[in-house]
């Protein structure tokens, strides 16, 4: 699979990341087959979070790869912390405890990337900076980033945190494009012009932060998959037409659409079906034309000003 640098870091990563939020839907044999096949396809960047399956997803993954120091060398592991039952928590104590739990469950000595999962209203950036310094000093985390954050939240962290923030994981799919819409509709009196995220897309490009689109196949907030869905007839017709042209599946085109954006995004897939994951990987070889990218965008119901 094609690779790229993650944010401003020297870390070379595959352009498609494998999300492990749903790995607890597989039995141990299928989980083993899934991760082995993913690695064979060049998909060795795995996205975790301490809350996925309340920690069991990380354990299932470590069992599935038969974690050992040799295996670990071939993996790029990212996990997230900061979501707790009924609250968000970016305190130093919670970040440090979370990472210790993650490392124990993944049976590894370090994370390649740690993301702060969802903004904590009570964040004290000085504490985050202390936690990151300690994690880096102790060799437990090599690179840091955020998730679901807007530009000013990142700027606030950057005032105190000395490590570069290399990634921002955000919800983005063909049917969930608010961060793109507001840029296209600047100054218009329509809903698409509403800037919900402070121009996070441009901010991440300006600051060399890789956007990792999560739920690349879902519409709404986990409402379902838009591909093959009768709620999106025009979109599916267009995607199918372009898929036929390139002789690939609709799954490949949905990921190729995200990869075509010059922000150099790294979509995080959620499928546990190895055939579908291979189709996602194939997207790294497809470069949609500008007209094709806009045709898909418009077929999703977006109107250009
Ligand atoms: N940072 C955050 O706040 C946040 C939030 C949510 C998720 N995430 C990360 O993002 C990853 C992806 O999220 P997600 O699982 O919601 O993403 P997704 O890839 O949009 O959805 C995957 C789900 O859609 C199903 N699916 C059905 N048809 C499909 C098709 N044609 N192509 C692909 N999938 C199809 C999959 O089933 P099959 O398994 O049968 O293919 C799977 O259940 C997670 O694993 C997690 O790592 C991050």
Coordinates of C-alpha atoms and ligand atoms in Angstrom, one line a residue:
X1 CA 0.0 0.0 0.0
X2 CA 1.1 3.6 -0.6
X3 CA 2.6 5.2 2.5
X4 CA 3.0 8.8 3.7
X5 CA 4.5 10.7 6.6
X6 CA 2.2 11.2 9.5
X7 CA 1.8 14.9 10.1
X8 CA 5.2 16.6 10.5
X9 CA 6.7 13.4 12.0
X10 CA 9.2 11.1 10.2
X11 CA 6.9 8.2 10.8
X12 CA 6.0 6.5 7.5
X13 CA 2.5 5.2 7.6
X14 CA 0.1 3.4 5.2
X15 CA -2.5 5.8 3.8
X16 CA -5.3 3.6 5.1
X17 CA -5.5 2.8 8.9
X18 CA -7.3 -0.2 10.3
X19 CA -9.7 0.8 13.1
X20 CA -10.1 -1.9 15.8
X21 CA -13.3 -0.6 17.5
X22 CA -15.3 -3.5 16.2
X23 CA -12.7 -6.3 16.5
X24 CA -14.6 -7.7 19.5
X25 CA -17.3 -8.8 17.0
X26 CA -14.9 -11.5 15.8
X27 CA -14.1 -14.8 17.5
X28 CA -10.4 -15.4 18.2
X29 CA -9.8 -17.5 15.0
X30 CA -11.4 -14.8 12.8
X31 CA -9.6 -12.0 14.6
X32 CA -6.3 -13.8 14.0
X33 CA -7.1 -14.3 10.3
X34 CA -8.2 -10.6 10.0
X35 CA -5.1 -9.0 11.4
X36 CA -2.8 -11.5 9.5
X37 CA -4.5 -10.7 6.2
X38 CA -4.4 -7.0 6.9
X39 CA -0.7 -7.1 7.5
X40 CA -0.2 -9.1 4.3
X41 CA -2.1 -6.3 2.4
X42 CA 0.3 -3.8 3.9
X43 CA -2.2 -2.5 6.4
X44 CA -0.1 -2.5 9.5
X45 CA -1.3 0.7 11.1
X46 CA -3.9 -0.2 13.7
X47 CA -6.1 2.4 15.5
X48 CA -7.3 1.6 19.1
X49 CA -8.8 3.4 22.1
X50 CA -8.9 2.4 25.7
X51 CA -12.7 2.5 25.6
X52 CA -13.2 0.1 22.6
X53 CA -15.0 -2.9 24.1
X54 CA -14.0 -1.3 27.5
X55 CA -10.4 -2.4 26.8
X56 CA -11.2 -5.9 25.4
X57 CA -10.6 -4.8 21.8
X58 CA -6.9 -4.1 22.6
X59 CA -6.6 -7.4 24.3
X60 CA -8.2 -9.3 21.5
X61 CA -5.9 -7.6 19.1
X62 CA -2.8 -8.5 21.1
X63 CA -3.9 -12.1 21.1
X64 CA -4.7 -12.1 17.4
X65 CA -1.3 -10.8 16.4
X66 CA 0.4 -13.1 19.0
X67 CA 2.2 -10.1 20.3
X68 CA 5.9 -10.5 20.8
X69 CA 8.9 -8.1 20.4
X70 CA 9.5 -9.4 16.9
X71 CA 5.8 -9.0 15.9
X72 CA 5.7 -5.5 17.5
X73 CA 8.5 -4.3 15.1
X74 CA 6.2 -4.7 12.2
X75 CA 3.2 -2.9 13.7
X76 CA 2.3 0.8 13.9
X77 CA 0.1 1.1 17.0
X78 CA -2.1 4.1 17.8
X79 CA -4.5 4.4 20.7
X80 CA -6.6 7.0 22.3
X81 CA -7.6 8.1 25.8
X82 CA -9.6 10.8 27.6
X83 CA -13.2 9.4 27.4
X84 CA -14.6 8.1 30.7
X85 CA -18.0 7.1 31.8
X86 CA -20.1 10.3 32.0
X87 CA -17.1 12.6 31.4
X88 CA -14.0 13.5 29.5
X89 CA -10.7 13.6 31.3
X90 CA -7.4 15.1 30.1
X91 CA -5.9 15.3 33.5
X92 CA -2.3 14.2 33.9
X93 CA -3.2 11.4 36.2
X94 CA -5.8 10.0 33.9
X95 CA -3.6 10.2 30.7
X96 CA -0.7 8.5 32.5
X97 CA -3.0 5.7 34.0
X98 CA -4.7 5.2 30.7
X99 CA -1.5 4.7 28.7
X100 CA -0.3 2.2 31.3
X101 CA -3.5 0.3 30.8
X102 CA -3.3 0.5 27.0
X103 CA 0.3 -0.8 27.0
X104 CA -0.6 -3.6 29.3
X105 CA -3.5 -4.7 27.2
X106 CA -1.7 -4.4 23.9
X107 CA 1.3 -6.2 25.5
X108 CA 3.8 -3.6 24.2
X109 CA 6.3 -1.2 25.7
X110 CA 5.4 1.8 23.6
X111 CA 2.7 3.4 21.4
X112 CA 3.7 4.9 18.1
X113 CA 0.9 7.4 18.5
X114 CA -1.4 8.6 21.3
X115 CA -4.4 10.7 20.6
X116 CA -6.6 12.6 23.1
X117 CA -10.0 11.2 22.1
X118 CA -12.6 13.9 22.6
X119 CA -12.2 17.4 24.0
X120 CA -12.4 17.8 27.8
X121 CA -14.2 21.0 28.8
X122 CA -12.0 21.1 31.9
X123 CA -8.7 20.6 30.0
X124 CA -5.7 22.2 31.7
X125 CA -3.1 22.2 28.9
X126 CA -0.2 22.5 31.3
X127 CA -1.2 19.1 32.7
X128 CA -1.4 17.6 29.3
X129 CA 2.1 18.9 28.5
X130 CA 3.4 17.4 31.7
X131 CA 1.8 14.0 30.9
X132 CA 3.2 14.1 27.3
X133 CA 6.7 15.0 28.5
X134 CA 6.7 12.1 31.0
X135 CA 5.3 9.6 28.4
X136 CA 7.9 10.7 25.9
X137 CA 10.8 10.6 28.5
X138 CA 9.8 7.1 29.7
X139 CA 9.7 5.9 26.1
X140 CA 6.0 5.0 26.3
X141 CA 4.7 7.2 23.5
X142 CA 6.6 8.3 20.4
X143 CA 4.1 10.7 18.7
X144 CA 1.1 12.7 20.0
X145 CA -2.2 13.9 18.4
X146 CA -5.8 14.7 19.1
X147 CA -9.2 13.7 17.9
X148 CA -12.4 15.7 17.3
X149 CA -10.7 19.0 18.1
X150 CA -11.2 22.4 16.5
X151 CA -8.4 24.8 15.6
X152 CA -8.5 26.9 18.9
X153 CA -8.5 23.8 21.0
X154 CA -5.4 22.6 19.2
X155 CA -3.8 26.0 19.4
X156 CA -4.4 26.1 23.2
X157 CA -2.7 22.7 23.6
X158 CA 0.2 23.8 21.3
X159 CA 0.9 26.8 23.6
X160 CA 2.0 24.3 26.3
X161 CA 2.7 21.0 24.6
X162 CA 6.2 20.9 23.1
X163 CA 5.8 17.8 20.9
X164 CA 4.2 18.3 17.5
X165 CA 0.6 17.2 17.2
X166 CA 0.7 15.0 14.2
X167 CA -2.9 13.8 13.7
X168 CA -6.5 14.9 14.3
X169 CA -9.1 12.1 14.0
X170 CA -12.4 13.6 12.7
X171 CA -15.7 12.3 11.5
X172 CA -15.7 12.5 7.7
X173 CA -17.3 10.5 4.9
X174 CA -18.9 11.3 1.5
X175 CA -22.2 11.8 3.4
X176 CA -20.7 13.8 6.3
X177 CA -18.7 16.6 4.8
X178 CA -19.4 19.7 6.9
X179 CA -15.7 20.6 7.1
X180 CA -15.6 20.7 3.3
X181 CA -19.0 22.3 2.7
X182 CA -18.3 25.4 4.8
X183 CA -15.1 26.1 2.8
X184 CA -17.0 25.9 -0.5
X185 CA -19.9 28.0 0.7
X186 CA -18.0 30.9 2.4
X187 CA -20.2 33.9 2.9
X188 CA -23.3 32.3 1.6
X189 CA -26.7 32.5 3.4
X190 CA -27.2 28.7 3.2
X191 CA -26.8 25.9 5.8
X192 CA -23.8 24.6 4.1
X193 CA -21.9 27.8 4.9
X194 CA -22.2 27.2 8.6
X195 CA -18.7 26.8 9.9
X196 CA -19.2 24.2 12.7
X197 CA -15.5 23.5 13.3
X198 CA -13.6 26.7 12.9
X199 CA -12.2 25.7 9.5
X200 CA -10.4 22.6 10.9
X201 CA -9.6 21.3 7.5
X202 CA -7.6 24.3 6.5
X203 CA -6.0 24.6 10.0
X204 CA -4.8 21.0 9.8
X205 CA -3.3 21.6 6.3
X206 CA -1.6 24.8 7.5
X207 CA -0.1 23.0 10.5
X208 CA 0.9 19.7 9.0
X209 CA -1.6 17.7 11.0
X210 CA -2.9 14.6 9.3
X211 CA -6.7 14.3 9.3
X212 CA -7.8 10.7 10.0
X213 CA -11.4 10.5 8.8
X214 CA -13.3 8.1 11.1
X215 CA -16.5 6.2 10.1
X216 CA -15.7 6.7 6.4
X217 CA -18.7 4.5 5.4
X218 CA -21.3 5.7 7.8
X219 CA -23.9 8.4 7.4
X220 CA -25.1 10.4 10.5
X221 CA -23.7 9.3 13.8
X222 CA -23.4 5.5 13.3
X223 CA -26.8 5.4 11.5
X224 CA -25.7 3.0 8.9
X225 CA -23.6 2.5 5.8
X226 CA -24.4 4.7 2.8
X227 CA -23.1 2.3 0.2
X228 CA -25.9 0.3 -1.4
X229 CA -28.3 2.1 0.8
X230 CA -31.6 3.1 -0.9
X231 CA -31.6 6.4 1.0
X232 CA -28.8 7.5 -1.3
X233 CA -29.9 6.5 -4.8
X234 CA -28.1 9.2 -6.8
X235 CA -24.9 8.9 -4.8
X236 CA -24.8 5.1 -5.2
X237 CA -25.5 5.4 -8.9
X238 CA -22.5 7.8 -9.3
X239 CA -20.2 5.7 -7.2
X240 CA -21.1 2.5 -9.0
X241 CA -20.6 4.2 -12.4
X242 CA -17.1 5.4 -11.4
X243 CA -16.3 2.0 -9.8
X244 CA -17.2 0.3 -13.1
X245 CA -14.9 2.7 -15.0
X246 CA -11.9 1.8 -12.7
X247 CA -13.0 -1.9 -12.4
X248 CA -13.0 -1.7 -8.6
X249 CA -15.8 -2.0 -6.0
X250 CA -17.9 0.8 -4.6
X251 CA -15.9 0.4 -1.3
X252 CA -12.7 1.3 -3.1
X253 CA -14.2 4.4 -4.6
X254 CA -15.6 5.7 -1.2
X255 CA -12.0 5.6 0.2
X256 CA -10.4 6.9 -3.0
X257 CA -12.7 9.9 -2.7
X258 CA -11.2 10.7 0.7
X259 CA -7.6 10.0 -0.4
X260 CA -8.1 12.3 -3.5
X261 CA -8.3 15.3 -1.2
X262 CA -4.9 17.1 -1.2
X263 CA -4.9 17.4 2.6
X264 CA -3.4 13.9 2.4
X265 CA -5.8 12.3 4.8
X266 CA -5.5 8.8 6.4
X267 CA -9.0 7.2 6.6
X268 CA -9.6 4.9 9.5
X269 CA -11.7 2.0 8.3
X270 CA -13.9 -0.1 10.6
X271 CA -14.7 -3.2 8.5
X272 CA -13.8 -6.5 10.0
X273 CA -14.3 -8.2 6.6
X274 CA -11.0 -8.9 5.0
X275 CA -12.3 -8.6 1.4
X276 CA -13.7 -5.2 2.1
X277 CA -10.4 -4.1 3.8
X278 CA -8.5 -5.3 0.7
X279 CA -10.9 -3.1 -1.3
X280 CA -10.1 -0.1 0.9
X281 CA -6.3 -0.8 0.5
X282 CA -6.8 -0.8 -3.3
X283 CA -8.0 2.8 -3.1
X284 CA -4.4 3.9 -2.5
X285 CA -3.8 3.1 -6.2
X286 CA -6.8 5.1 -7.6
X287 CA -6.4 8.8 -8.3
X288 CA -9.9 10.2 -9.0
X289 CA -10.0 13.1 -11.5
X290 CA -11.2 16.5 -10.3
X291 CA -14.6 16.1 -12.2
X292 CA -15.1 12.7 -10.6
X293 CA -14.4 14.0 -7.1
X294 CA -16.9 16.8 -7.6
X295 CA -19.5 14.6 -9.3
X296 CA -19.5 12.3 -6.2
X297 CA -19.7 15.3 -3.9
X298 CA -22.7 16.7 -5.8
X299 CA -24.4 13.3 -6.0
X300 CA -24.3 13.2 -2.2
X301 CA -26.8 16.1 -2.3
X302 CA -24.3 19.0 -2.1
X303 CA -25.1 22.0 -4.2
X304 CA -22.2 24.3 -5.4
X305 CA -22.8 28.0 -5.0
Ligands
LIG1 N1 -12.0 9.3 17.1 C1 -13.3 9.0 17.2 O1 -14.1 9.7 17.9 C2 -13.8 7.8 16.6 C3 -15.2 7.5 16.5 C4 -15.6 6.3 15.9 C5 -14.7 5.5 15.3 N2 -13.4 5.7 15.3 C6 -12.4 4.9 14.7 O2 -12.7 4.8 13.3 C7 -12.8 3.4 12.9 C8 -13.9 3.2 11.9 O3 -15.2 3.6 12.4 P1 -16.5 2.8 11.9 O4 -16.3 1.3 12.2 O5 -17.7 3.5 12.4 O6 -16.3 3.0 10.3 P2 -16.9 2.5 9.0 O7 -15.8 1.9 8.2 O8 -17.6 3.6 8.4 O9 -18.0 1.4 9.4 C9 -17.7 0.0 9.5 C10 -18.9 -0.8 9.6 O10 -19.7 -0.7 8.4 C11 -19.9 -2.0 7.9 N3 -20.0 -2.0 6.4 C12 -21.1 -2.5 5.8 N4 -20.9 -2.4 4.5 C13 -19.7 -1.9 4.3 C14 -19.0 -1.6 3.1 N5 -19.4 -1.7 1.9 N6 -17.7 -1.1 3.3 C15 -17.3 -0.9 4.5 N7 -17.9 -1.2 5.6 C16 -19.1 -1.7 5.5 C17 -18.8 -2.8 8.4 O11 -19.2 -4.2 8.5 P3 -18.2 -5.4 8.1 O12 -17.3 -5.5 9.2 O13 -19.2 -6.5 7.9 O14 -17.6 -5.0 6.8 C18 -18.6 -2.2 9.8 O15 -19.6 -2.7 10.7 C19 -13.1 2.7 14.3 O16 -12.7 1.3 14.2 C20 -12.3 3.5 15.2 O17 -10.9 3.0 15.1 C21 -12.9 6.9 16.0

